[in-house]
Amino acid sequence: MFLTISTTGTPERPATDLGFLLHKHPEKAQAFSTAHGTAHVLYPEATAERCTAALLLEVDPVALVRRGKGKGRGGAPDSALAQYVNDRPYAASSLLAVALAKVFKSALHGACAALPERAAAPLPLRIEIPALPARGGAGLVDRLFGPLGWTSVTAEPVVLDPEFPEWGDSRYVRLVLEGKLRLADALNQLYVLLPVLDDAKHYWVAPDEVDKLLRAGDGWLAGHPEQKLITSRYLSRRWGLTREATERLEMVRLAEADGLEVEDVDNAVGAGEGDTAAGAVDAVGEAGGAEERSVPLAELRREAILGALRAAEAARVLDLGCGQGQLVQALLKDVRFTDIVGVDVSARALAIAARRLRLERMGERQAGRVTLLQGSLTYTDKRLTGYDAAVLSEVIEHLDLPRLPALGYAVFGSARPRTVVVTTPNVEYNVRWETLPAGHVRHGDHRFEWTREEFRAWAADIAGTYGYGVEFAPVGTDDPEVGPPTQMAVFTRTDTTPKEDAA
Ligand code: SAH
């Protein structure tokens, strides 16, 4: 089974650059052993005008059977022979996708130290897969690749046997994709969609398959019209995993639709001491001419959170729903915070956070203090246990109300840090913001905004259920009538004192 990737070029931008982008030299034929056989990379043509790389996977059918994973489709699944007589060695199945991911790993990540600007730019591509098993036929191939930016998607059914046309078509198509795409995008699409079309995964779906899918689907899957089918087939129709992926993709889609300017409305608004709220809006509305210095609300919030964490003597801290990492950055500046973990559902937010923190260029000691994890807060996660404190800064209002109990259980019931700091908008304060039309929430993705009473009721319920005490504090000017712009709750576990916990 094989696929070819071709590109065209000019003397200034030779097509052979493909070799750099794939990290495979055009003049060398190379072989890599994979779990299921040998993958070969070779270049049938390599000139400045045109260059084609071929990935050829030689499947070892016996190894497949030994691994107990050869029971794809093809043949009656129960018959002993089906193990040996099946299409796995010939068709571009999920095995090819796995080989692709292994052999072109750096290219899939879009990494290319030699030609970074070439890797980042779309290039003319032609991808051909002569025998692609396509459950759902040519029509589905069109629906899957159609929305992904190709100028032409051709899926020709392959006849079962040219000698006997009356036998009709096989379930294979010859696929040709043509268009101008980033190489990494094209490879990630193939990595996901080959197994989707094959629809017979050859290895057990592990929990981290969801992470792999979201990583490979970054930037295209969340908005894909066939997202449900892709997700469900990719995850071998495992219901729980599919649901998790769907939920996470939904968050990604919302964040993308928002341009990811999380919290832009109220982060942009100053709420400095002594400011009237309207004054604060003016001060920020047009930065020029603003004389009174007003501290942005986001900064006040960070200061309040840092204060609460210091008071709780927390050293190991989770920032749950860390977004673009502003709080993580502030935590890093204080050495008392020895372990800082930022968690977010959005891969894009985390990528921005990593850039903001300059994780790559950080010294070893500093880098050792910080971890960024992708994860959904509505699922329990073992990685989040054993911390002193967790922060949920402007996060709960991004969840649909019916999902909030799941977050409550995951954070207070399962991760169970000694201290949990939660901030959320106080909806009563919204009337003080002239820029906010009456009755509107502060941010497009907010599913709700609570009054002080509603927040207190939720917090009391959580505290009672999970054995925490809770105290409240205002963030920003505490308006005598409507309260502060941000409300904060600090929960402390009642079954332990800080000293016991540290021991
Ligand atoms: N804590 C940051 C960002 C708040 S915006 C701040 O105070 O500025 C809300 C963040 O929560 C977004 O980055 C969003 O991706 C994340 N988020 C929303 N639902 C989530 C979930 N279920 N699991 C993990 N993160 C989630």
Short mmCIF file of C-alpha atoms and ligand atoms in Angstrom, two decimals:
data_model
loop_
_atom_site.label_atom_id
_atom_site.label_comp_id
_atom_site.label_asym_id
_atom_site.label_seq_id
_atom_site.Cartn_x
_atom_site.Cartn_y
_atom_site.Cartn_z
CA MET A 1 0.00 0.00 0.00
CA PHE A 2 1.32 3.38 -0.81
CA LEU A 3 0.76 7.04 -1.35
CA THR A 4 2.66 9.70 -3.23
CA ILE A 5 3.09 13.38 -2.46
CA SER A 6 4.15 15.63 -5.33
CA THR A 7 4.90 19.29 -5.61
CA THR A 8 6.09 21.63 -8.32
CA GLY A 9 8.68 24.37 -8.08
CA THR A 10 10.80 27.02 -9.71
CA PRO A 11 14.56 27.55 -9.80
CA GLU A 12 14.24 29.91 -6.78
CA ARG A 13 11.92 27.60 -4.91
CA PRO A 14 12.86 24.16 -6.15
CA ALA A 15 10.36 21.35 -5.80
CA THR A 16 13.07 19.28 -4.12
CA ASP A 17 12.54 21.42 -1.02
CA LEU A 18 9.93 18.76 -0.35
CA GLY A 19 12.81 16.65 0.90
CA PHE A 20 13.56 19.23 3.60
CA LEU A 21 9.92 19.56 4.54
CA LEU A 22 9.53 15.81 4.89
CA HIS A 23 12.93 15.49 6.57
CA LYS A 24 13.81 12.81 4.02
CA HIS A 25 16.57 13.30 1.49
CA PRO A 26 15.45 12.88 -2.13
CA GLU A 27 18.61 11.07 -3.13
CA LYS A 28 18.33 8.37 -0.55
CA ALA A 29 15.86 5.53 -0.42
CA GLN A 30 15.13 4.95 3.22
CA ALA A 31 13.40 2.23 5.18
CA PHE A 32 11.87 2.38 8.64
CA SER A 33 10.53 -0.46 10.62
CA THR A 34 7.08 0.07 12.04
CA ALA A 35 4.98 -2.11 14.27
CA HIS A 36 3.38 -3.78 11.29
CA GLY A 37 6.07 -3.98 8.68
CA THR A 38 8.58 -1.84 6.84
CA ALA A 39 7.90 1.65 5.56
CA HIS A 40 9.95 2.86 2.60
CA VAL A 41 10.38 6.43 1.49
CA LEU A 42 11.66 7.03 -2.00
CA TYR A 43 11.50 9.71 -4.63
CA PRO A 44 10.46 8.51 -8.11
CA GLU A 45 11.19 12.00 -9.38
CA ALA A 46 13.22 14.82 -7.89
CA THR A 47 13.90 17.85 -10.06
CA ALA A 48 13.58 21.57 -9.40
CA GLU A 49 10.34 21.56 -11.41
CA ARG A 50 8.72 18.50 -9.95
CA CYS A 51 9.34 16.29 -6.99
CA THR A 52 7.43 13.25 -5.79
CA ALA A 53 7.91 11.39 -2.55
CA ALA A 54 6.41 7.95 -2.18
CA LEU A 55 5.60 6.26 1.08
CA LEU A 56 5.32 2.55 0.65
CA LEU A 57 4.35 0.28 3.46
CA GLU A 58 5.24 -3.34 3.24
CA VAL A 59 3.00 -5.01 5.76
CA ASP A 60 4.11 -8.17 7.40
CA PRO A 61 0.88 -10.20 7.48
CA VAL A 62 2.25 -12.67 9.97
CA ALA A 63 3.27 -9.91 12.36
CA LEU A 64 -0.23 -8.54 12.03
CA VAL A 65 -1.74 -11.83 13.06
CA ARG A 66 0.76 -12.34 15.87
CA ARG A 67 -0.24 -8.98 17.25
CA GLY A 68 -3.79 -10.24 17.10
CA LYS A 69 -4.82 -7.16 15.28
CA GLY A 70 -5.20 -8.34 11.74
CA LYS A 71 -8.91 -8.77 11.87
CA GLY A 72 -9.91 -5.89 9.75
CA ARG A 73 -12.72 -6.16 7.32
CA GLY A 74 -12.32 -8.53 4.39
CA GLY A 75 -13.33 -12.10 4.83
CA ALA A 76 -15.65 -13.42 7.43
CA PRO A 77 -14.24 -12.15 10.70
CA ASP A 78 -14.84 -15.42 12.46
CA SER A 79 -13.14 -17.70 10.03
CA ALA A 80 -9.62 -18.73 10.89
CA LEU A 81 -8.52 -17.88 7.38
CA ALA A 82 -9.71 -14.30 7.63
CA GLN A 83 -6.74 -13.59 9.84
CA TYR A 84 -4.44 -14.34 6.95
CA VAL A 85 -6.58 -13.52 3.97
CA ASN A 86 -7.53 -9.90 4.25
CA ASP A 87 -6.79 -6.65 2.54
CA ARG A 88 -4.54 -5.16 5.20
CA PRO A 89 -1.30 -5.58 3.27
CA TYR A 90 -2.56 -3.92 0.11
CA ALA A 91 -4.96 -1.18 0.94
CA ALA A 92 -4.10 2.25 2.26
CA SER A 93 -5.62 1.60 5.61
CA SER A 94 -5.05 2.96 9.02
CA LEU A 95 -1.71 1.13 9.01
CA LEU A 96 -0.56 3.57 6.37
CA ALA A 97 -1.75 6.44 8.53
CA VAL A 98 0.26 5.12 11.45
CA ALA A 99 3.34 4.71 9.23
CA LEU A 100 2.81 8.24 7.92
CA ALA A 101 2.74 9.61 11.45
CA LYS A 102 5.91 7.76 12.35
CA VAL A 103 7.97 8.41 9.23
CA PHE A 104 6.89 12.03 8.73
CA LYS A 105 6.49 12.97 12.36
CA SER A 106 8.25 16.35 12.18
CA ALA A 107 6.47 17.24 8.94
CA LEU A 108 3.13 16.51 10.57
CA HIS A 109 4.01 18.97 13.28
CA GLY A 110 4.94 21.52 10.64
CA ALA A 111 8.50 21.65 11.96
CA CYS A 112 11.32 22.43 9.55
CA ALA A 113 14.43 24.09 10.89
CA ALA A 114 15.98 24.34 7.43
CA LEU A 115 13.05 26.03 5.68
CA PRO A 116 10.64 27.27 8.31
CA GLU A 117 8.91 29.74 5.98
CA ARG A 118 8.35 27.03 3.36
CA ALA A 119 6.84 24.76 6.00
CA ALA A 120 4.52 27.54 7.12
CA ALA A 121 3.31 28.44 3.63
CA PRO A 122 0.88 26.60 1.38
CA LEU A 123 2.55 24.83 -1.52
CA PRO A 124 1.16 23.23 -4.66
CA LEU A 125 0.46 19.62 -3.74
CA ARG A 126 -0.77 16.54 -5.47
CA ILE A 127 -1.42 13.51 -3.33
CA GLU A 128 -2.33 10.20 -4.84
CA ILE A 129 -3.44 7.01 -3.15
CA PRO A 130 -4.08 4.30 -5.74
CA ALA A 131 -6.04 1.96 -3.49
CA LEU A 132 -7.90 3.59 -0.67
CA PRO A 133 -10.50 1.49 1.12
CA ALA A 134 -13.48 3.79 1.38
CA ARG A 135 -16.44 2.59 3.30
CA GLY A 136 -19.06 5.07 2.19
CA GLY A 137 -17.64 5.24 -1.32
CA ALA A 138 -16.48 8.10 -3.49
CA GLY A 139 -19.30 10.30 -2.19
CA LEU A 140 -17.99 10.17 1.35
CA VAL A 141 -14.43 10.84 0.18
CA ASP A 142 -15.75 14.04 -1.41
CA ARG A 143 -17.60 15.07 1.71
CA LEU A 144 -14.52 14.47 3.85
CA PHE A 145 -11.84 16.16 1.74
CA GLY A 146 -14.14 18.63 -0.03
CA PRO A 147 -14.29 21.21 2.77
CA LEU A 148 -10.56 21.12 3.46
CA GLY A 149 -9.22 23.59 0.93
CA TRP A 150 -8.30 21.31 -2.01
CA THR A 151 -9.01 22.67 -5.48
CA SER A 152 -9.80 19.21 -6.71
CA VAL A 153 -10.74 15.97 -4.99
CA THR A 154 -11.01 13.00 -7.33
CA ALA A 155 -12.15 9.66 -6.05
CA GLU A 156 -12.54 7.07 -8.78
CA PRO A 157 -14.04 3.75 -7.82
CA VAL A 158 -11.66 0.91 -8.58
CA VAL A 159 -13.33 -1.95 -10.46
CA LEU A 160 -13.18 -5.28 -8.74
CA ASP A 161 -11.56 -6.98 -11.70
CA PRO A 162 -10.92 -5.28 -15.05
CA GLU A 163 -11.36 -8.65 -16.75
CA PHE A 164 -14.88 -8.93 -15.40
CA PRO A 165 -16.45 -5.48 -15.47
CA GLU A 166 -19.83 -7.02 -14.72
CA TRP A 167 -18.59 -7.75 -11.20
CA GLY A 168 -18.83 -4.04 -10.52
CA ASP A 169 -16.75 -1.78 -8.30
CA SER A 170 -14.66 -2.81 -5.35
CA ARG A 171 -14.83 -0.82 -2.15
CA TYR A 172 -11.61 0.93 -3.08
CA VAL A 173 -11.12 4.26 -4.72
CA ARG A 174 -8.16 5.86 -6.38
CA LEU A 175 -7.82 9.18 -4.60
CA VAL A 176 -6.14 12.24 -6.06
CA LEU A 177 -6.04 15.48 -4.09
CA GLU A 178 -4.78 18.64 -5.74
CA GLY A 179 -4.47 22.10 -4.33
CA LYS A 180 -2.33 24.59 -2.44
CA LEU A 181 -2.07 23.61 1.18
CA ARG A 182 0.48 23.60 3.93
CA LEU A 183 2.18 20.22 3.84
CA ALA A 184 1.56 19.69 7.56
CA ASP A 185 -2.16 20.35 7.10
CA ALA A 186 -2.38 17.84 4.26
CA LEU A 187 -0.54 15.19 6.27
CA ASN A 188 -2.69 15.72 9.35
CA GLN A 189 -5.83 15.38 7.25
CA LEU A 190 -4.58 12.08 5.84
CA TYR A 191 -3.54 10.86 9.26
CA VAL A 192 -7.10 11.27 10.50
CA LEU A 193 -9.12 10.54 7.38
CA LEU A 194 -7.42 7.37 6.12
CA PRO A 195 -8.53 5.36 9.14
CA VAL A 196 -11.92 7.09 9.02
CA LEU A 197 -12.46 5.89 5.45
CA ASP A 198 -11.03 2.49 6.21
CA ASP A 199 -13.33 2.31 9.22
CA ALA A 200 -11.54 -0.69 10.66
CA LYS A 201 -8.97 0.24 13.16
CA HIS A 202 -6.27 -2.30 13.63
CA TYR A 203 -5.29 -1.52 17.17
CA TRP A 204 -7.18 -0.89 20.34
CA VAL A 205 -8.27 2.65 20.80
CA ALA A 206 -6.40 4.03 23.78
CA PRO A 207 -7.63 6.95 25.91
CA ASP A 208 -4.98 9.21 24.39
CA GLU A 209 -6.51 8.65 20.96
CA VAL A 210 -8.73 11.62 21.72
CA ASP A 211 -5.66 13.78 22.28
CA LYS A 212 -4.10 12.50 19.06
CA LEU A 213 -7.29 13.24 17.15
CA LEU A 214 -7.56 16.74 18.54
CA ARG A 215 -3.92 17.45 17.84
CA ALA A 216 -4.13 16.23 14.25
CA GLY A 217 -7.50 17.88 13.78
CA ASP A 218 -6.33 21.24 15.09
CA GLY A 219 -7.58 24.02 12.86
CA TRP A 220 -9.91 21.95 10.65
CA LEU A 221 -11.84 19.30 12.51
CA ALA A 222 -13.85 21.48 14.87
CA GLY A 223 -15.57 23.23 11.98
CA HIS A 224 -15.82 20.25 9.62
CA PRO A 225 -19.40 19.46 8.51
CA GLU A 226 -18.70 15.72 8.92
CA GLN A 227 -17.07 16.17 12.32
CA LYS A 228 -19.41 13.70 14.03
CA LEU A 229 -18.78 10.92 11.54
CA ILE A 230 -15.03 11.56 11.56
CA THR A 231 -14.84 11.54 15.33
CA SER A 232 -16.97 8.49 15.80
CA ARG A 233 -15.21 6.41 13.16
CA TYR A 234 -11.73 7.54 14.14
CA LEU A 235 -12.44 6.46 17.69
CA SER A 236 -13.83 3.13 16.48
CA ARG A 237 -17.29 4.16 17.62
CA ARG A 238 -16.34 4.13 21.27
CA TRP A 239 -19.17 6.11 22.69
CA GLY A 240 -17.43 7.58 25.72
CA LEU A 241 -14.37 8.70 23.79
CA THR A 242 -16.49 10.07 20.97
CA ARG A 243 -18.51 12.11 23.40
CA GLU A 244 -15.39 13.49 25.05
CA ALA A 245 -13.91 14.42 21.68
CA THR A 246 -17.13 16.04 20.55
CA GLU A 247 -17.33 18.10 23.67
CA ARG A 248 -13.73 19.23 23.44
CA LEU A 249 -14.12 20.07 19.77
CA GLU A 250 -17.15 22.12 20.62
CA MET A 251 -15.05 24.18 23.02
CA VAL A 252 -12.37 24.60 20.39
CA ARG A 253 -14.93 25.72 17.85
CA LEU A 254 -16.31 28.32 20.22
CA ALA A 255 -12.86 29.56 21.08
CA GLU A 256 -11.97 29.79 17.41
CA ALA A 257 -15.20 31.56 16.55
CA ASP A 258 -14.25 34.02 19.23
CA GLY A 259 -10.82 34.62 17.77
CA LEU A 260 -9.79 33.40 21.18
CA GLU A 261 -9.73 36.85 22.66
CA VAL A 262 -10.88 35.29 25.86
CA GLU A 263 -12.39 37.64 28.32
CA ASP A 264 -11.70 40.56 26.07
CA VAL A 265 -14.68 42.56 27.18
CA ASP A 266 -13.98 42.74 30.84
CA ASN A 267 -10.23 42.35 30.64
CA ALA A 268 -10.14 45.51 28.58
CA VAL A 269 -12.12 47.41 31.13
CA GLY A 270 -10.31 49.16 33.90
CA ALA A 271 -11.68 48.97 37.40
CA GLY A 272 -9.04 50.79 39.34
CA GLU A 273 -9.58 52.14 42.80
CA GLY A 274 -11.53 55.32 43.01
CA ASP A 275 -12.67 55.06 39.42
CA THR A 276 -16.30 55.20 38.78
CA ALA A 277 -17.07 52.33 36.51
CA ALA A 278 -18.00 54.68 33.69
CA GLY A 279 -14.73 56.53 34.16
CA ALA A 280 -12.90 53.28 33.94
CA VAL A 281 -14.55 52.41 30.67
CA ASP A 282 -13.64 55.80 29.26
CA ALA A 283 -10.08 55.48 30.41
CA VAL A 284 -9.68 52.34 28.42
CA GLY A 285 -12.10 53.04 25.63
CA GLU A 286 -9.63 55.36 23.97
CA ALA A 287 -6.35 54.96 25.73
CA GLY A 288 -5.27 58.45 24.73
CA GLY A 289 -6.25 61.25 27.06
CA ALA A 290 -6.91 58.93 29.93
CA GLU A 291 -5.21 60.60 32.81
CA GLU A 292 -6.28 58.57 35.76
CA ARG A 293 -4.37 55.35 35.69
CA SER A 294 -6.77 52.49 35.94
CA VAL A 295 -5.54 48.99 36.47
CA PRO A 296 -7.18 46.53 34.11
CA LEU A 297 -9.61 44.25 35.85
CA ALA A 298 -7.71 41.19 34.64
CA GLU A 299 -4.66 42.43 36.50
CA LEU A 300 -6.63 43.10 39.67
CA ARG A 301 -8.00 39.60 39.39
CA ARG A 302 -4.54 38.09 39.09
CA GLU A 303 -3.35 40.07 42.11
CA ALA A 304 -6.35 38.89 44.14
CA ILE A 305 -5.72 35.27 43.12
CA LEU A 306 -2.00 35.47 43.89
CA GLY A 307 -2.85 36.98 47.27
CA ALA A 308 -5.22 34.12 48.07
CA LEU A 309 -2.67 31.51 47.00
CA ARG A 310 0.07 33.10 49.12
CA ALA A 311 -2.24 33.29 52.12
CA ALA A 312 -2.98 29.59 51.68
CA GLU A 313 0.78 28.89 51.52
CA ALA A 314 0.30 27.02 48.28
CA ALA A 315 3.42 25.95 46.38
CA ARG A 316 2.03 23.48 43.86
CA VAL A 317 -0.70 25.16 41.88
CA LEU A 318 -3.10 24.20 39.10
CA ASP A 319 -4.43 26.91 36.82
CA LEU A 320 -7.54 25.24 35.43
CA GLY A 321 -8.75 26.80 32.20
CA CYS A 322 -5.48 28.72 31.99
CA GLY A 323 -6.30 30.17 28.56
CA GLN A 324 -3.33 32.00 27.13
CA GLY A 325 -1.26 31.61 30.28
CA GLN A 326 -1.24 35.10 31.82
CA LEU A 327 -1.70 33.76 35.35
CA VAL A 328 0.88 31.01 34.80
CA GLN A 329 3.30 33.74 33.77
CA ALA A 330 2.57 35.72 36.94
CA LEU A 331 2.95 32.62 39.10
CA LEU A 332 6.35 31.91 37.56
CA LYS A 333 7.62 35.27 38.76
CA ASP A 334 7.21 34.21 42.39
CA VAL A 335 9.60 31.48 43.43
CA ARG A 336 7.35 30.25 46.21
CA PHE A 337 5.26 28.59 43.50
CA THR A 338 7.37 25.55 42.78
CA ASP A 339 5.05 23.57 40.49
CA ILE A 340 2.68 25.36 38.17
CA VAL A 341 0.36 23.45 35.90
CA GLY A 342 -1.81 25.17 33.32
CA VAL A 343 -4.71 23.11 31.99
CA ASP A 344 -6.98 24.03 29.12
CA VAL A 345 -9.23 22.26 26.68
CA SER A 346 -8.10 24.44 23.81
CA ALA A 347 -4.91 23.35 22.06
CA ARG A 348 -4.70 26.76 20.47
CA ALA A 349 -4.86 28.57 23.78
CA LEU A 350 -2.10 26.31 25.09
CA ALA A 351 0.05 26.94 22.03
CA ILE A 352 -0.31 30.67 22.60
CA ALA A 353 0.49 30.17 26.28
CA ALA A 354 3.64 28.21 25.42
CA ARG A 355 4.76 31.02 23.15
CA ARG A 356 3.96 33.69 25.71
CA LEU A 357 5.99 31.85 28.34
CA ARG A 358 8.82 31.21 25.87
CA LEU A 359 8.83 27.64 27.12
CA GLU A 360 11.36 26.63 24.51
CA ARG A 361 13.89 29.21 25.52
CA MET A 362 13.40 28.85 29.24
CA GLY A 363 16.27 27.61 31.37
CA GLU A 364 15.97 24.08 32.66
CA ARG A 365 15.18 25.03 36.24
CA GLN A 366 12.52 27.49 35.28
CA ALA A 367 11.02 25.13 32.71
CA GLY A 368 10.93 22.41 35.34
CA ARG A 369 8.43 24.50 37.32
CA VAL A 370 5.80 24.72 34.63
CA THR A 371 3.66 22.21 32.72
CA LEU A 372 0.89 22.84 30.23
CA LEU A 373 -1.70 20.10 29.85
CA GLN A 374 -4.59 19.73 27.50
CA GLY A 375 -7.64 18.37 29.21
CA SER A 376 -11.29 18.89 29.85
CA LEU A 377 -12.30 19.95 33.35
CA THR A 378 -15.57 18.09 33.18
CA TYR A 379 -13.72 14.78 33.35
CA THR A 380 -11.76 13.46 36.29
CA ASP A 381 -8.06 13.44 35.56
CA LYS A 382 -5.46 11.64 37.65
CA ARG A 383 -2.80 14.10 36.53
CA LEU A 384 -4.51 16.77 38.61
CA THR A 385 -4.34 15.10 42.01
CA GLY A 386 -1.85 15.99 44.73
CA TYR A 387 -1.73 19.79 44.34
CA ASP A 388 -1.96 22.42 47.07
CA ALA A 389 -4.29 24.70 45.20
CA ALA A 390 -6.34 25.09 42.05
CA VAL A 391 -7.50 28.26 40.35
CA LEU A 392 -10.59 28.55 38.19
CA SER A 393 -10.28 32.11 36.94
CA GLU A 394 -13.20 33.13 34.76
CA VAL A 395 -13.81 29.56 33.68
CA ILE A 396 -17.03 28.23 35.20
CA GLU A 397 -19.21 30.64 33.21
CA HIS A 398 -17.87 29.04 30.01
CA LEU A 399 -19.54 25.74 30.82
CA ASP A 400 -23.12 24.90 30.09
CA LEU A 401 -24.93 24.84 33.43
CA PRO A 402 -25.77 21.13 33.18
CA ARG A 403 -22.01 20.35 32.89
CA LEU A 404 -21.10 22.34 35.98
CA PRO A 405 -21.70 19.48 38.44
CA ALA A 406 -19.23 17.38 36.43
CA LEU A 407 -16.60 20.10 36.88
CA GLY A 408 -17.51 20.29 40.57
CA TYR A 409 -16.88 16.59 40.96
CA ALA A 410 -13.67 16.58 38.89
CA VAL A 411 -12.12 19.49 40.79
CA PHE A 412 -13.51 19.27 44.33
CA GLY A 413 -14.29 15.57 44.47
CA SER A 414 -11.44 14.03 42.49
CA ALA A 415 -8.46 16.41 42.22
CA ARG A 416 -9.26 17.71 45.73
CA PRO A 417 -6.59 20.33 46.31
CA ARG A 418 -6.52 21.93 49.74
CA THR A 419 -7.46 25.33 48.33
CA VAL A 420 -9.59 26.25 45.32
CA VAL A 421 -9.89 29.85 44.13
CA VAL A 422 -12.82 30.58 41.81
CA THR A 423 -13.55 33.89 40.11
CA THR A 424 -16.52 34.73 37.91
CA PRO A 425 -18.26 37.89 36.72
CA ASN A 426 -20.84 39.50 38.96
CA VAL A 427 -23.71 40.10 36.56
CA GLU A 428 -25.22 42.77 38.82
CA TYR A 429 -22.27 44.98 37.97
CA ASN A 430 -22.97 44.89 34.22
CA VAL A 431 -25.29 47.88 34.45
CA ARG A 432 -22.26 49.96 35.37
CA TRP A 433 -20.64 49.32 32.02
CA GLU A 434 -21.80 51.75 29.44
CA THR A 435 -20.33 49.76 26.59
CA LEU A 436 -22.36 46.71 27.51
CA PRO A 437 -25.87 46.74 26.11
CA ALA A 438 -28.44 46.06 28.81
CA GLY A 439 -29.05 42.39 29.46
CA HIS A 440 -25.90 41.27 27.65
CA VAL A 441 -23.20 39.05 29.05
CA ARG A 442 -19.61 40.26 28.97
CA HIS A 443 -18.29 37.72 26.54
CA GLY A 444 -19.83 35.81 23.66
CA ASP A 445 -18.90 32.45 25.10
CA HIS A 446 -20.33 33.04 28.58
CA ARG A 447 -23.12 30.55 29.14
CA PHE A 448 -24.30 32.38 32.24
CA GLU A 449 -23.30 35.20 34.53
CA TRP A 450 -24.35 35.07 38.13
CA THR A 451 -25.54 37.51 40.74
CA ARG A 452 -23.68 37.51 44.02
CA GLU A 453 -26.47 35.46 45.53
CA GLU A 454 -26.39 32.84 42.78
CA PHE A 455 -22.62 32.48 43.08
CA ARG A 456 -22.86 32.13 46.85
CA ALA A 457 -25.55 29.49 46.53
CA TRP A 458 -23.46 27.43 44.11
CA ALA A 459 -20.35 27.80 46.25
CA ALA A 460 -22.17 26.82 49.43
CA ASP A 461 -23.55 23.75 47.71
CA ILE A 462 -20.10 22.71 46.44
CA ALA A 463 -18.54 23.36 49.86
CA GLY A 464 -21.19 21.27 51.59
CA THR A 465 -21.00 18.42 49.10
CA TYR A 466 -17.23 18.04 49.05
CA GLY A 467 -16.20 19.11 52.53
CA TYR A 468 -14.80 22.59 51.99
CA GLY A 469 -15.23 25.88 53.81
CA VAL A 470 -15.71 28.94 51.63
CA GLU A 471 -15.05 32.67 51.91
CA PHE A 472 -15.85 35.42 49.44
CA ALA A 473 -13.96 38.51 48.40
CA PRO A 474 -14.67 41.29 45.92
CA VAL A 475 -12.29 42.04 43.04
CA GLY A 476 -12.34 45.61 41.73
CA THR A 477 -14.34 48.45 43.18
CA ASP A 478 -17.02 47.10 45.48
CA ASP A 479 -20.00 49.18 44.38
CA PRO A 480 -22.35 49.78 47.31
CA GLU A 481 -25.36 48.92 45.20
CA VAL A 482 -24.33 46.29 42.68
CA GLY A 483 -21.14 44.91 44.21
CA PRO A 484 -17.75 44.35 42.52
CA PRO A 485 -17.19 43.58 38.82
CA THR A 486 -15.60 40.22 39.66
CA GLN A 487 -16.54 37.94 42.52
CA MET A 488 -14.08 35.54 44.08
CA ALA A 489 -14.57 32.52 46.32
CA VAL A 490 -11.76 30.81 48.21
CA PHE A 491 -12.53 27.24 49.22
CA THR A 492 -10.50 25.44 51.87
CA ARG A 493 -10.75 21.74 52.50
CA THR A 494 -12.01 21.12 56.02
CA ASP A 495 -10.58 17.63 56.50
CA THR A 496 -7.00 18.85 56.74
CA THR A 497 -4.92 21.75 57.97
CA PRO A 498 -2.06 23.10 55.87
CA LYS A 499 0.50 21.64 58.26
CA GLU A 500 -0.91 18.11 58.12
CA ASP A 501 -1.06 18.29 54.41
CA ALA A 502 2.55 19.35 54.06
CA ALA A 503 3.77 16.58 56.35
N1 SAH B 1 -8.21 31.62 33.21
C1 SAH B 1 -8.03 32.55 32.10
C2 SAH B 1 -8.88 32.23 30.89
C3 SAH B 1 -10.35 32.30 31.11
S1 SAH B 1 -11.25 32.01 29.61
C4 SAH B 1 -8.27 33.97 32.57
O1 SAH B 1 -8.62 34.17 33.70
O2 SAH B 1 -8.08 34.87 31.78
C5 SAH B 1 -11.88 30.39 29.89
C6 SAH B 1 -10.93 29.31 29.53
O3 SAH B 1 -11.47 28.10 29.97
C7 SAH B 1 -10.70 29.18 28.03
O4 SAH B 1 -9.33 29.17 27.78
C8 SAH B 1 -11.35 27.84 27.69
O5 SAH B 1 -10.66 27.16 26.66
C9 SAH B 1 -11.26 27.11 29.00
N2 SAH B 1 -12.27 26.07 29.16
C10 SAH B 1 -13.59 26.19 28.96
N3 SAH B 1 -14.19 25.02 29.22
C11 SAH B 1 -13.24 24.15 29.58
C12 SAH B 1 -13.24 22.78 29.95
N4 SAH B 1 -14.35 22.07 29.99
N5 SAH B 1 -12.06 22.21 30.26
C13 SAH B 1 -10.91 22.93 30.22
N6 SAH B 1 -10.86 24.22 29.88
C14 SAH B 1 -12.01 24.82 29.56
#
